[in-house]
Every structure is written in C-alpha cells, then in structure tokens.
Tab-separated table of C-alpha atoms in Angstrom:
chain	number	residue	atom	x	y	z
A	93	MET	CA	27.305	-4.240	-31.428
A	94	LYS	CA	27.416	-3.996	-35.219
A	95	PRO	CA	24.588	-2.060	-36.975
A	96	PHE	CA	23.454	-5.227	-38.759
A	97	SER	CA	23.039	-7.065	-35.457
A	98	VAL	CA	21.040	-4.142	-34.063
A	99	PHE	CA	18.798	-4.187	-37.163
A	100	LEU	CA	18.319	-7.961	-36.851
A	101	PHE	CA	17.497	-7.665	-33.151
A	102	ILE	CA	14.933	-4.892	-33.795
A	103	SER	CA	13.350	-6.845	-36.680
A	104	VAL	CA	12.975	-9.990	-34.581
A	105	PHE	CA	11.576	-7.925	-31.679
A	106	VAL	CA	9.006	-6.204	-33.927
A	107	LEU	CA	8.008	-9.539	-35.460
A	108	LEU	CA	7.536	-11.042	-32.001
A	109	ILE	CA	5.327	-8.123	-30.948
A	110	ASN	CA	3.176	-8.341	-34.073
A	111	ALA	CA	2.928	-12.088	-34.443
A	112	GLN	CA	-0.013	-13.841	-32.905
A	113	GLU	CA	0.462	-17.544	-33.149
A	114	LEU	CA	-1.143	-19.272	-30.210
A	115	ILE	CA	-4.588	-18.449	-28.923
A	116	PRO	CA	-7.148	-20.060	-26.611
A	117	ALA	CA	-9.798	-22.009	-28.573
A	118	TRP	CA	-12.564	-19.731	-27.218
A	119	PHE	CA	-10.792	-16.655	-28.616
A	120	GLU	CA	-11.147	-18.040	-32.148
A	121	GLU	CA	-14.711	-19.264	-31.598
A	122	LEU	CA	-16.856	-18.069	-28.694
A	123	PRO	CA	-18.636	-21.006	-27.009
A	124	GLU	CA	-22.425	-20.872	-26.622
A	125	ALA	CA	-23.266	-19.649	-23.128
A	126	PRO	CA	-25.843	-21.552	-21.054
A	127	ALA	CA	-29.341	-20.041	-21.171
A	128	GLY	CA	-29.528	-16.793	-19.208
A	129	PHE	CA	-25.741	-16.242	-19.260
A	130	HIS	CA	-23.497	-14.144	-21.507
A	131	PHE	CA	-19.868	-14.863	-22.412
A	132	ALA	CA	-17.328	-12.246	-23.523
A	133	VAL	CA	-13.610	-12.278	-24.249
A	134	GLY	CA	-10.958	-9.824	-23.057
A	135	TYR	CA	-7.295	-9.650	-24.022
A	136	SER	CA	-4.172	-7.638	-23.380
A	137	GLY	CA	-0.599	-7.572	-24.658
A	138	LYS	CA	2.608	-8.362	-22.830
A	139	TYR	CA	3.029	-6.782	-19.404
A	140	PHE	CA	5.948	-7.188	-17.001
A	141	ASP	CA	3.409	-7.480	-14.215
A	142	GLN	CA	0.910	-10.288	-14.916
A	143	SER	CA	-1.652	-8.823	-12.535
A	144	LEU	CA	-1.737	-5.641	-14.663
A	145	ALA	CA	-2.186	-7.748	-17.823
A	146	ARG	CA	-5.099	-9.559	-16.184
A	147	GLU	CA	-6.630	-6.266	-15.062
A	148	ALA	CA	-6.433	-4.832	-18.595
A	149	ALA	CA	-7.932	-8.010	-20.096
A	150	ILE	CA	-10.796	-8.054	-17.567
A	151	SER	CA	-11.520	-4.375	-18.153
A	152	LEU	CA	-11.777	-5.028	-21.913
A	153	ALA	CA	-13.938	-8.140	-21.375
A	154	VAL	CA	-16.343	-6.141	-19.179
A	155	SER	CA	-16.660	-3.327	-21.736
A	156	ASN	CA	-17.093	-5.927	-24.513
A	157	LEU	CA	-19.919	-7.512	-22.533
A	158	ALA	CA	-21.565	-4.115	-21.925
A	159	LYS	CA	-21.456	-3.389	-25.689
A	160	GLN	CA	-22.814	-6.860	-26.308
A	161	LEU	CA	-25.881	-6.150	-24.150
A	162	GLU	CA	-26.652	-2.747	-25.675
A	163	ALA	CA	-24.731	-0.268	-27.797
A	164	ARG	CA	-25.688	2.871	-29.645
A	165	LEU	CA	-23.976	3.023	-33.019
A	166	ILE	CA	-23.789	6.178	-35.095
A	167	PHE	CA	-22.266	5.715	-38.514
A	168	GLU	CA	-21.810	8.260	-41.254
A	169	LEU	CA	-19.898	8.048	-44.493
A	170	GLU	CA	-19.448	10.787	-47.063
A	171	GLU	CA	-17.653	10.514	-50.354
A	172	TYR	CA	-17.001	13.360	-52.764
A	173	THR	CA	-15.605	12.790	-56.224
A	174	ASP	CA	-15.216	15.488	-58.849
A	175	GLY	CA	-13.305	13.638	-61.550
A	176	ARG	CA	-9.873	14.586	-60.198
A	177	LEU	CA	-10.087	14.506	-56.427
A	178	ARG	CA	-11.691	11.991	-54.131
A	179	LEU	CA	-12.512	12.560	-50.495
A	180	LEU	CA	-13.799	9.760	-48.305
A	181	ASN	CA	-14.814	10.483	-44.759
A	182	PRO	CA	-16.314	7.675	-42.660
A	183	SER	CA	-17.065	8.242	-38.974
A	184	PHE	CA	-17.910	5.642	-36.339
A	185	GLU	CA	-19.320	6.495	-32.926
A	186	LEU	CA	-20.112	3.829	-30.357
A	187	SER	CA	-21.464	4.411	-26.869
A	188	TYR	CA	-22.709	2.057	-24.183
A	189	ASP	CA	-24.409	2.431	-20.854
A	190	GLU	CA	-22.210	2.946	-17.789
A	191	TYR	CA	-24.959	1.229	-15.771
A	192	HIS	CA	-24.272	-2.062	-17.591
A	193	VAL	CA	-20.540	-1.778	-16.812
A	194	LEU	CA	-21.254	-1.273	-13.107
A	195	GLU	CA	-23.714	-4.185	-13.038
A	196	ILE	CA	-21.295	-6.520	-14.839
A	197	ASN	CA	-18.418	-5.467	-12.588
A	198	LYS	CA	-20.541	-6.400	-9.563
A	199	ASN	CA	-21.545	-9.807	-10.828
A	200	PHE	CA	-19.228	-11.501	-13.302
A	201	SER	CA	-16.877	-14.428	-12.991
A	202	ALA	CA	-13.934	-15.708	-15.023
A	203	VAL	CA	-14.672	-18.915	-16.912
A	204	ASP	CA	-11.136	-19.419	-18.172
A	205	SER	CA	-7.908	-17.506	-18.754
A	206	SER	CA	-4.723	-18.158	-20.697
A	207	ILE	CA	-1.270	-16.671	-20.878
A	208	THR	CA	0.463	-17.136	-24.215
A	209	ARG	CA	3.686	-15.729	-25.649
A	210	ASP	CA	1.591	-12.829	-27.035
A	211	GLY	CA	-0.412	-11.798	-24.007
A	212	TYR	CA	-3.225	-12.465	-21.609
A	213	PHE	CA	-6.674	-13.775	-22.592
A	214	ILE	CA	-9.747	-14.101	-20.418
A	215	LEU	CA	-13.272	-15.461	-20.929
A	216	ILE	CA	-15.863	-14.068	-18.524
A	217	THR	CA	-19.496	-14.843	-17.851
A	218	TYR	CA	-22.312	-12.598	-16.677
A	219	PRO	CA	-24.115	-13.170	-14.382
A	220	GLY	CA	-21.284	-14.960	-12.597
A	221	GLY	CA	-21.388	-18.565	-11.504
A	222	SER	CA	-21.622	-20.450	-14.813
A	223	ARG	CA	-19.845	-23.768	-14.775
A	224	ARG	CA	-16.404	-24.035	-16.381
A	225	HIS	CA	-16.570	-24.619	-20.112
A	226	ARG	CA	-15.519	-28.106	-21.209
A	227	ASN	CA	-12.994	-26.945	-23.832
A	228	SER	CA	-11.261	-24.521	-21.504
A	229	SER	CA	-7.500	-23.945	-21.508
A	230	ILE	CA	-6.954	-25.416	-24.968
A	231	VAL	CA	-4.328	-23.228	-26.572
A	232	LYS	CA	-4.093	-23.743	-30.310
A	233	LYS	CA	-2.823	-22.304	-33.567
A	234	TRP	CA	-5.158	-20.510	-35.958
A	235	GLY	CA	-7.228	-22.919	-38.021
A	236	SER	CA	-7.706	-22.826	-41.778
A	237	ARG	CA	-9.637	-19.960	-43.431
A	238	PRO	CA	-13.283	-20.089	-42.307
A	239	GLU	CA	-16.051	-19.731	-44.922
A	240	TRP	CA	-17.488	-16.614	-43.223
A	241	THR	CA	-14.382	-14.564	-44.176
A	242	ILE	CA	-15.410	-14.933	-47.843
A	243	GLN	CA	-19.187	-15.088	-47.681
A	244	LEU	CA	-21.569	-13.679	-45.070
A	245	PRO	CA	-23.390	-16.547	-43.295
A	246	ARG	CA	-27.042	-16.950	-44.271
A	247	SER	CA	-29.505	-17.554	-41.463
A	248	GLU	CA	-33.169	-17.104	-40.666
A	249	LYS	CA	-32.349	-16.692	-36.982
A	250	PHE	CA	-29.365	-14.314	-36.969
A	251	ASN	CA	-27.961	-11.134	-38.495
A	252	TYR	CA	-24.225	-10.972	-39.118
A	253	GLY	CA	-21.478	-8.414	-39.710
A	254	ILE	CA	-17.800	-8.768	-40.564
A	255	GLY	CA	-14.900	-6.547	-39.482
A	256	MET	CA	-11.527	-6.540	-41.246
A	257	VAL	CA	-8.328	-4.622	-40.506
A	258	SER	CA	-4.719	-4.864	-41.601
A	259	ASN	CA	-1.275	-3.320	-41.092
A	260	TYR	CA	-1.444	-2.820	-37.338
A	261	SER	CA	1.691	-2.746	-35.215
A	262	SER	CA	-0.229	-4.039	-32.186
A	263	TRP	CA	-2.433	-7.140	-32.360
A	264	VAL	CA	-4.484	-5.893	-29.385
A	265	ARG	CA	-5.481	-2.704	-31.250
A	266	ALA	CA	-6.092	-4.688	-34.420
A	267	TRP	CA	-8.585	-7.012	-32.692
A	268	LYS	CA	-10.286	-4.117	-30.883
A	269	ASP	CA	-10.858	-2.337	-34.204
A	270	ALA	CA	-11.857	-5.502	-36.111
A	271	ASP	CA	-14.437	-6.243	-33.372
A	272	GLU	CA	-15.873	-2.699	-33.558
A	273	TYR	CA	-16.000	-2.694	-37.364
A	274	ALA	CA	-17.849	-6.030	-37.262
A	275	ARG	CA	-20.483	-4.517	-34.968
A	276	PHE	CA	-20.863	-1.476	-37.251
A	277	ASP	CA	-21.061	-3.775	-40.289
A	278	LEU	CA	-23.944	-5.615	-38.643
A	279	GLY	CA	-25.722	-2.287	-38.096
A	280	LYS	CA	-25.265	-1.356	-41.765
A	281	ASN	CA	-26.738	-4.686	-42.820
A	282	LEU	CA	-29.846	-3.971	-40.710
A	283	LYS	CA	-30.788	-0.444	-41.769
A	284	ILE	CA	-29.034	2.386	-43.544
A	285	THR	CA	-30.062	5.607	-45.233
A	286	ALA	CA	-28.377	5.939	-48.622
A	287	GLN	CA	-28.356	9.279	-50.421
A	288	SER	CA	-26.382	10.176	-53.523
A	289	VAL	CA	-26.109	12.639	-56.362
A	290	HIS	CA	-24.317	11.507	-59.514
A	291	ALA	CA	-23.708	14.109	-62.178
A	292	ALA	CA	-22.053	13.712	-65.572
A	293	GLN	CA	-21.151	16.729	-67.668
A	294	GLN	CA	-20.141	16.043	-71.223
A	295	ASP	CA	-18.964	18.365	-73.982
A	296	ASN	CA	-17.217	17.800	-77.300
A	297	HIS	CA	-13.962	16.759	-75.663
A	298	PHE	CA	-14.419	15.777	-72.055
A	299	VAL	CA	-16.707	13.927	-69.689
A	300	ILE	CA	-16.534	15.082	-66.079
A	301	GLU	CA	-18.228	12.808	-63.619
A	302	SER	CA	-18.851	14.017	-60.092
A	303	LYS	CA	-20.486	12.243	-57.204
A	304	ILE	CA	-21.608	12.992	-53.685
A	305	LEU	CA	-22.526	9.996	-51.608
A	306	ARG	CA	-23.787	9.918	-48.045
A	307	GLN	CA	-24.779	6.901	-45.987
A	308	SER	CA	-25.718	6.920	-42.334
A	309	TYR	CA	-27.524	5.220	-39.489
A	310	ASN	CA	-28.118	5.829	-35.808
A	311	GLU	CA	-29.378	2.714	-34.052
A	312	ILE	CA	-29.338	0.940	-30.707
A	313	ILE	CA	-28.177	-2.644	-31.157
A	314	HIS	CA	-29.001	-5.290	-28.565
A	315	ASP	CA	-27.404	-8.673	-27.940
A	316	SER	CA	-24.683	-8.392	-30.587
A	317	LYS	CA	-21.665	-10.538	-29.872
A	318	ILE	CA	-18.330	-11.307	-31.500
A	319	ILE	CA	-18.647	-15.029	-32.043
A	320	ALA	CA	-15.574	-15.761	-34.177
A	321	ARG	CA	-12.187	-14.346	-35.098
A	322	TRP	CA	-9.589	-15.371	-37.629
A	323	TYR	CA	-6.116	-14.119	-38.399
A	324	ASP	CA	-4.794	-14.418	-41.958
A	325	ARG	CA	-1.057	-14.737	-41.268
A	326	GLU	CA	-0.137	-14.729	-44.936
A	327	ASN	CA	-1.714	-11.316	-45.651
A	328	ASP	CA	-1.732	-9.942	-42.081
A	329	ILE	CA	-5.512	-9.461	-42.004
A	330	TYR	CA	-7.617	-9.666	-38.834
A	331	TYR	CA	-11.245	-10.801	-39.249
A	332	SER	CA	-14.077	-10.624	-36.675
A	333	LEU	CA	-17.612	-11.961	-37.025
A	334	CYS	CA	-20.455	-10.318	-35.103
A	335	ARG	CA	-23.861	-11.965	-34.638
A	336	GLN	CA	-27.240	-10.786	-33.369
A	337	PRO	CA	-30.500	-12.734	-33.088
A	338	ARG	CA	-33.216	-11.503	-35.476
B	268	MET	CA	35.671	-6.367	-60.218
B	269	LYS	CA	34.558	-3.391	-58.115
B	270	LYS	CA	33.154	-1.731	-61.229
B	271	LEU	CA	31.106	-4.843	-61.972
B	272	ILE	CA	29.644	-4.853	-58.456
B	273	VAL	CA	28.789	-1.142	-58.721
B	274	ILE	CA	27.093	-1.710	-62.105
B	275	ALA	CA	25.253	-4.741	-60.747
B	276	LEU	CA	23.951	-2.610	-57.879
B	277	LEU	CA	23.091	0.380	-60.062
B	278	ILE	CA	20.984	-1.522	-62.623
B	279	PRO	CA	18.288	-2.701	-60.173
B	280	MET	CA	18.287	0.768	-58.550
B	281	ALA	CA	17.696	2.369	-61.959
B	282	PHE	CA	14.770	0.009	-62.554
B	283	MET	CA	13.373	0.866	-59.126
B	284	LEU	CA	13.665	4.611	-59.842
B	285	LEU	CA	11.943	4.201	-63.193
B	286	ASP	CA	9.168	2.268	-61.540
B	287	CYS	CA	8.377	4.653	-58.695
B	288	GLY	CA	6.098	7.665	-58.942
B	289	GLY	CA	4.396	6.115	-61.933
B	290	LYS	CA	0.854	5.011	-62.560
B	291	LYS	CA	-1.185	3.016	-60.066
B	292	PRO	CA	-0.912	-0.705	-60.706
B	293	LYS	CA	-3.969	-2.012	-62.477
B	294	ALA	CA	-5.912	-5.034	-61.287
B	295	LYS	CA	-5.192	-8.128	-63.348
B	296	MET	CA	-8.307	-9.344	-65.115
B	297	ASN	CA	-8.086	-12.804	-63.605
B	298	ASP	CA	-7.898	-11.218	-60.134
B	299	ILE	CA	-11.299	-9.568	-60.486
B	300	PRO	CA	-14.039	-11.676	-58.906
B	301	GLU	CA	-16.533	-13.154	-61.354
B	302	TRP	CA	-19.476	-11.857	-59.279
B	303	TYR	CA	-18.121	-8.285	-59.649
B	304	LEU	CA	-18.159	-8.476	-63.447
B	305	ASN	CA	-21.447	-10.372	-63.612
B	306	PRO	CA	-23.460	-9.870	-60.406
B	307	PRO	CA	-25.895	-12.720	-59.736
B	308	MET	CA	-29.526	-12.318	-60.790
B	309	ALA	CA	-32.527	-13.507	-58.826
B	310	GLU	CA	-36.269	-13.001	-58.873
B	311	ASP	CA	-36.534	-12.165	-55.186
B	312	ALA	CA	-33.358	-10.092	-54.730
B	313	ILE	CA	-31.304	-7.278	-56.261
B	314	TYR	CA	-27.517	-7.690	-56.440
B	315	GLU	CA	-25.059	-4.856	-57.097
B	316	ALA	CA	-21.278	-4.749	-56.841
B	317	GLY	CA	-18.901	-2.003	-55.752
B	318	ASP	CA	-15.140	-1.621	-55.571
B	319	ALA	CA	-12.519	0.773	-54.243
B	320	ALA	CA	-8.724	0.929	-54.124
B	321	LYS	CA	-7.182	2.620	-51.101
B	322	GLN	CA	-3.972	2.615	-49.075
B	323	SER	CA	-5.894	1.522	-45.982
B	324	MET	CA	-7.705	-1.796	-46.055
B	325	ALA	CA	-10.481	-0.644	-43.724
B	326	LEU	CA	-11.146	2.424	-45.925
B	327	ALA	CA	-11.141	0.326	-49.105
B	328	LYS	CA	-13.734	-1.971	-47.541
B	329	GLU	CA	-15.927	0.936	-46.370
B	330	ALA	CA	-15.823	2.625	-49.786
B	331	ALA	CA	-16.540	-0.597	-51.715
B	332	ASP	CA	-19.463	-1.439	-49.389
B	333	ALA	CA	-20.870	2.090	-49.702
B	334	ARG	CA	-20.662	2.035	-53.508
B	335	ALA	CA	-22.378	-1.356	-53.699
B	336	ARG	CA	-25.198	-0.125	-51.431
B	337	ASP	CA	-25.465	3.118	-53.410
B	338	ALA	CA	-25.934	1.074	-56.580
B	339	ILE	CA	-28.763	-0.832	-54.844
B	340	SER	CA	-30.346	2.433	-53.720
B	341	ARG	CA	-30.207	3.824	-57.282
B	342	THR	CA	-31.718	0.625	-58.650
B	343	ILE	CA	-34.705	0.998	-56.309
B	344	GLU	CA	-35.442	4.651	-56.994
B	345	VAL	CA	-33.600	7.433	-58.739
B	346	LYS	CA	-34.679	10.821	-60.003
B	347	VAL	CA	-32.932	11.726	-63.233
B	348	SER	CA	-32.687	15.165	-64.759
B	349	ASN	CA	-30.987	15.933	-68.057
B	350	MET	CA	-30.027	19.137	-69.756
B	351	LEU	CA	-28.665	19.474	-73.284
B	352	LYS	CA	-27.132	22.623	-74.740
B	353	ASN	CA	-26.358	22.879	-78.410
B	354	PHE	CA	-24.455	25.741	-79.935
B	355	MET	CA	-23.816	26.068	-83.696
B	356	GLN	CA	-22.211	28.886	-85.606
B	357	GLU	CA	-20.909	29.458	-89.102
B	358	SER	CA	-18.801	32.448	-90.011
B	359	GLY	CA	-16.921	33.511	-93.148
B	360	LEU	CA	-17.785	33.367	-96.831
B	361	GLY	CA	-18.006	30.537	-99.390
B	362	ASN	CA	-15.253	27.921	-99.090
B	363	ASP	CA	-13.519	29.920	-96.374
B	364	ALA	CA	-16.477	29.591	-94.056
B	365	GLU	CA	-15.744	27.965	-90.696
B	366	ALA	CA	-18.293	26.013	-88.799
B	367	LEU	CA	-18.277	25.682	-85.053
B	368	GLU	CA	-20.442	23.274	-83.138
B	369	PHE	CA	-20.483	22.804	-79.423
B	370	THR	CA	-22.625	20.373	-77.499
B	371	SER	CA	-22.802	20.164	-73.755
B	372	SER	CA	-24.962	17.830	-71.732
B	373	VAL	CA	-25.456	17.472	-68.020
B	374	SER	CA	-27.117	14.472	-66.464
B	375	LYS	CA	-27.943	14.301	-62.765
B	376	GLN	CA	-29.177	11.301	-60.794
B	377	VAL	CA	-30.442	11.797	-57.253
B	378	SER	CA	-31.379	8.957	-54.934
B	379	ASN	CA	-32.506	8.970	-51.323
B	380	ASN	CA	-33.658	5.670	-49.817
B	381	VAL	CA	-33.732	3.827	-46.519
B	382	LEU	CA	-32.381	0.331	-47.064
B	383	ASN	CA	-33.568	-2.308	-44.621
B	384	GLY	CA	-31.504	-5.478	-44.882
B	385	ALA	CA	-29.134	-4.476	-47.708
B	386	ARG	CA	-26.376	-6.927	-46.803
B	387	ILE	CA	-22.831	-7.237	-48.123
B	388	VAL	CA	-22.866	-10.943	-48.879
B	389	LYS	CA	-19.457	-11.329	-50.548
B	390	ARG	CA	-16.157	-9.519	-50.279
B	391	GLU	CA	-12.730	-9.953	-51.764
B	392	MET	CA	-9.597	-8.034	-50.921
B	393	LYS	CA	-6.726	-7.884	-53.406
B	394	THR	CA	-3.399	-6.119	-53.124
B	395	GLU	CA	-2.136	-4.001	-56.003
B	396	GLY	CA	1.325	-2.726	-55.134
B	397	SER	CA	0.871	-0.789	-51.902
B	398	MET	CA	-2.886	-0.433	-52.448
B	399	TYR	CA	-5.750	-2.579	-51.201
B	400	HIS	CA	-8.495	-3.176	-53.761
B	401	ALA	CA	-11.786	-4.202	-52.157
B	402	TYR	CA	-14.686	-5.748	-54.053
B	403	SER	CA	-18.117	-5.974	-52.371
B	404	LEU	CA	-21.358	-7.579	-53.459
B	405	ALA	CA	-24.546	-6.180	-51.911
B	406	GLU	CA	-27.797	-8.127	-51.777
B	407	TYR	CA	-31.199	-6.531	-51.189
B	408	ASN	CA	-33.990	-8.929	-50.567
B	409	LEU	CA	-37.135	-7.741	-52.325
B	410	ASN	CA	-39.225	-8.991	-49.410
B	411	SER	CA	-37.520	-6.258	-47.365
B	412	LEU	CA	-38.567	-3.733	-49.977
B	413	ILE	CA	-42.175	-4.990	-49.884
B	414	GLN	CA	-42.142	-4.820	-46.074
B	415	GLU	CA	-40.698	-1.312	-46.236
B	416	THR	CA	-43.465	-0.248	-48.633
B	417	ILE	CA	-46.130	-1.740	-46.326
B	418	ASN	CA	-44.574	0.053	-43.327
B	419	GLU	CA	-44.517	3.311	-45.281
B	420	ALA	CA	-48.185	2.828	-46.249
B	421	LYS	CA	-49.071	2.131	-42.592
B	422	LYS	CA	-47.188	5.275	-41.558
B	423	GLN	CA	-49.060	7.305	-44.168
B	424	LYS	CA	-52.357	5.825	-42.950
B	425	ALA	CA	-51.472	6.704	-39.350
B	426	LEU	CA	-50.603	10.266	-40.420
B	427	TYR	CA	-53.894	10.475	-42.341
B	428	ASN	CA	-55.871	9.259	-39.322
B	429	GLU	CA	-54.044	11.719	-37.093
B	430	ALA	CA	-54.771	14.548	-39.523
B	431	LYS	CA	-58.407	13.454	-39.695
B	432	ALA	CA	-58.621	13.398	-35.889
B	433	ASN	CA	-57.067	16.874	-35.714
B	434	LEU	CA	-59.551	18.063	-38.305
B	435	SER	CA	-62.526	16.823	-36.294
B	436	PHE	CA	-61.160	18.479	-33.152
B	437	ASP	CA	-60.850	21.712	-35.115
B	438	GLU	CA	-64.447	21.333	-36.213
B	439	LEU	CA	-65.502	20.630	-32.625
B	440	GLU	CA	-63.696	23.757	-31.436
B	441	LYS	CA	-65.395	25.785	-34.159
B	442	GLU	CA	-68.792	24.433	-33.061
B	443	ILE	CA	-68.026	25.328	-29.432
B	444	GLN	CA	-66.975	28.825	-30.477
B	445	LYS	CA	-70.233	29.164	-32.416
B	446	LEU	CA	-72.226	28.078	-29.367
B	447	GLU	CA	-70.316	30.495	-27.157
B	448	ALA	CA	-71.020	33.292	-29.651
B	449	VAL	CA	-74.756	32.498	-29.529
B	450	GLY	CA	-74.633	32.495	-25.699
B	451	ASP	CA	-73.151	36.001	-25.719
C-alpha cells in the first residue's frame, strides 16, 4: 500500500471516529419527564460487542442521574499575572452519593435506546416504569444553532449553566466534559466568592501591572439536569445546557 | 522546469517561515462583540465584560468568565491604597548642572465579595490563529445585592443576639458565684 493511501485511510478513519452526525432527538433535547420521574441520557462509542456498548451507556446514564439528583461541586480558580507571565489554574471537583447510584441501579428502566454509526445512546427513567416517550427512536441530524449557545436563557423558574469544549479526539469524552462544565457553570451563576488584588507600579519609564485573582465555591446542587446539547460542526464545539429549578 | 517547481515550492515555505514564531494574531476590531466594548447599562443591574485568549477553549472561557465576575466584584466594593514616591536631585554647577527626577507610584486594589447570582449572560468565542479568544458578559442583579445585604444584616443581628445571650449567661454565672461566696 502506498504511503498516500495509508494517510488517506487514517484520515478518513479519524474523521469517522470524531464525527457525530446522527443522534436521537432526546439526546439533543431532553424530554420533560412525567411528574415524580427523572430522565437521564447515557452514551458510549463504538464497541465490537453491542452488549458492552449498552452496558457502558447504561453505567453513564445511571451516574448522570445520580449527579442530577444531588452533586457536591467544588470549584476553585486562581490566576496570577505579573506583567510578563500568566498562570491560570482552575480546578473542578464533583462527587455524588453512592447510595443514589445503588438506588437507581435497583429501580430504573430504559425508555428508549438507539444505535447510530457513532455509538450507543440510551434514555433511562427513575423510578422505572414510565411509559415510552412519544418521540422515541427518532434519529436526526443536529438542528440549527440554538439561541442558548449565544445568550443564557432568562427565567423566573430556573437557573442555567452552559458548558463548552472543543478539540477532542473522542466525542464521548467531549460530551462528558461539556456536561460537567455546564453543571459547574450553573454553580458559579448561583454563588461564588470572588477575591482579587490588582497592583500597578509606575515609574518614569514603565508600568508593571500584576494581578492575583481567586474565585471559588463549594456547594451541593440538587435537581440539576442537562436538558439540551448542540454540536457546532463548523467550529467543532460541543455545547451543553444545564438547568435547575429555583 | 524543475527549477520553477522548486522555486514555486520554496516561496510559500519562506512565507510560512517568516510568519511563524512571530507575534500573536490580534483580534480584528469588527470581530469584537459590541457588548464587550460598551457593556449594557441598567438601573437594576451591573454589567461587566471580560476576555481571555488561550490555546484551550475551555480555559479561555473560564478565564474570561472569571475576569468578568472579578470586574463585578470590584464594582461592588474595592479597597484602594496608593503610594507615591518622588525623588529629585540636582548636581553640578551653573549651566553644567544636571537634574534628576524620579517618580514611582504604586496603586493596589483589593476586593473580596460573595456574589450571589452573578450570571454570565452572553459569550462569544473567536479564533485567532491557533488561539481561542473568549468574551464574556457578566450580569449582577442589584436585587441580589440588596438581598445579600439584608442576609448579612440578619446574620449580624443573630450574632449580636447570641453575644447578648452569652453575656447574660456570664452575668448569671457571676451572680451564682457571688451567692456561693456569701454561702461560704
């Protein structure tokens, strides 16, 4: 095989891994669950064994649901600037109760699942037994850019947060991170401690500006769910929208 | 013919070499969001903008958000301290005299606030070469600030009541001790 053919083959393979063209409708927009029920989405990449793909997707859906019910978020960001060097150090720590995972595992049921060229998708409900959603099994292409990717929705009833990531080789990791960042963004919108010291030193010739900035929060967030996702194919950006009732 | 092909290949390579390792590409003026240059103004809210250019999009977003929120925090309350040093000297005689003047000033701004409901309401992400340039607009509803002040006042009142209660218990203990002393 000629080197050019090998290069072409690898390029096409990489593109196929990264691309995410078709998705179930409920992956783009989470349907409203009936009163007393919770919906959550799980997903996994390509597996040779479909049962393993399903297992991975269910495991992610269950952990997503546990985080949805209750999650402790610890966020800290520090930025140092001394006029020449900049150092930015954000840290994100999320933990959720193992008890919720065990409870969900005991009593959940699959509402719908889809296999696309990219992987396996599953929508679960907790407690189990909710009726099948009407729009189930509709596999579609990404819609046009939603308004929430530009401007945070305004609502008296809900708080929102947006997660954005780019340049990921795996779409599964990209969505996992976008979902987490959206949850952390919601937390920051609720309450954050902001501390900073700005200093400017000026003499006859130079002005040296230095800055130390620290922002942090440590909160337990209840009932926060990822209600919408959107993939910007043109710029390879993954967006997630997280919502929590006020 | 071969020479022509080699030259044709070398020219773009030379341009590429000249271009790399240079300055960071600057944002075009028409790429900068209008709300970044002129943040909205409202009677019941404070708006501040922040931006950051980074190799990673997630980092650019975090930094821009943090800077916008920091600007809000400094708008609410900031402690400023300034120091000015002036040094003047003249040496030599008559026309040969040399004057030296040196001025140094240091300004420090410190802020420390808890922001309840400081939301990033608008974001834009631009690409500049290999960098991501994030622009964020933070909104702080003044009702949140009023609520925060009320909560703080309530907390202070609770602390005062607690201190007052402790004080009366202290007094009670003192009275008991006095009684015990009389009993002895």
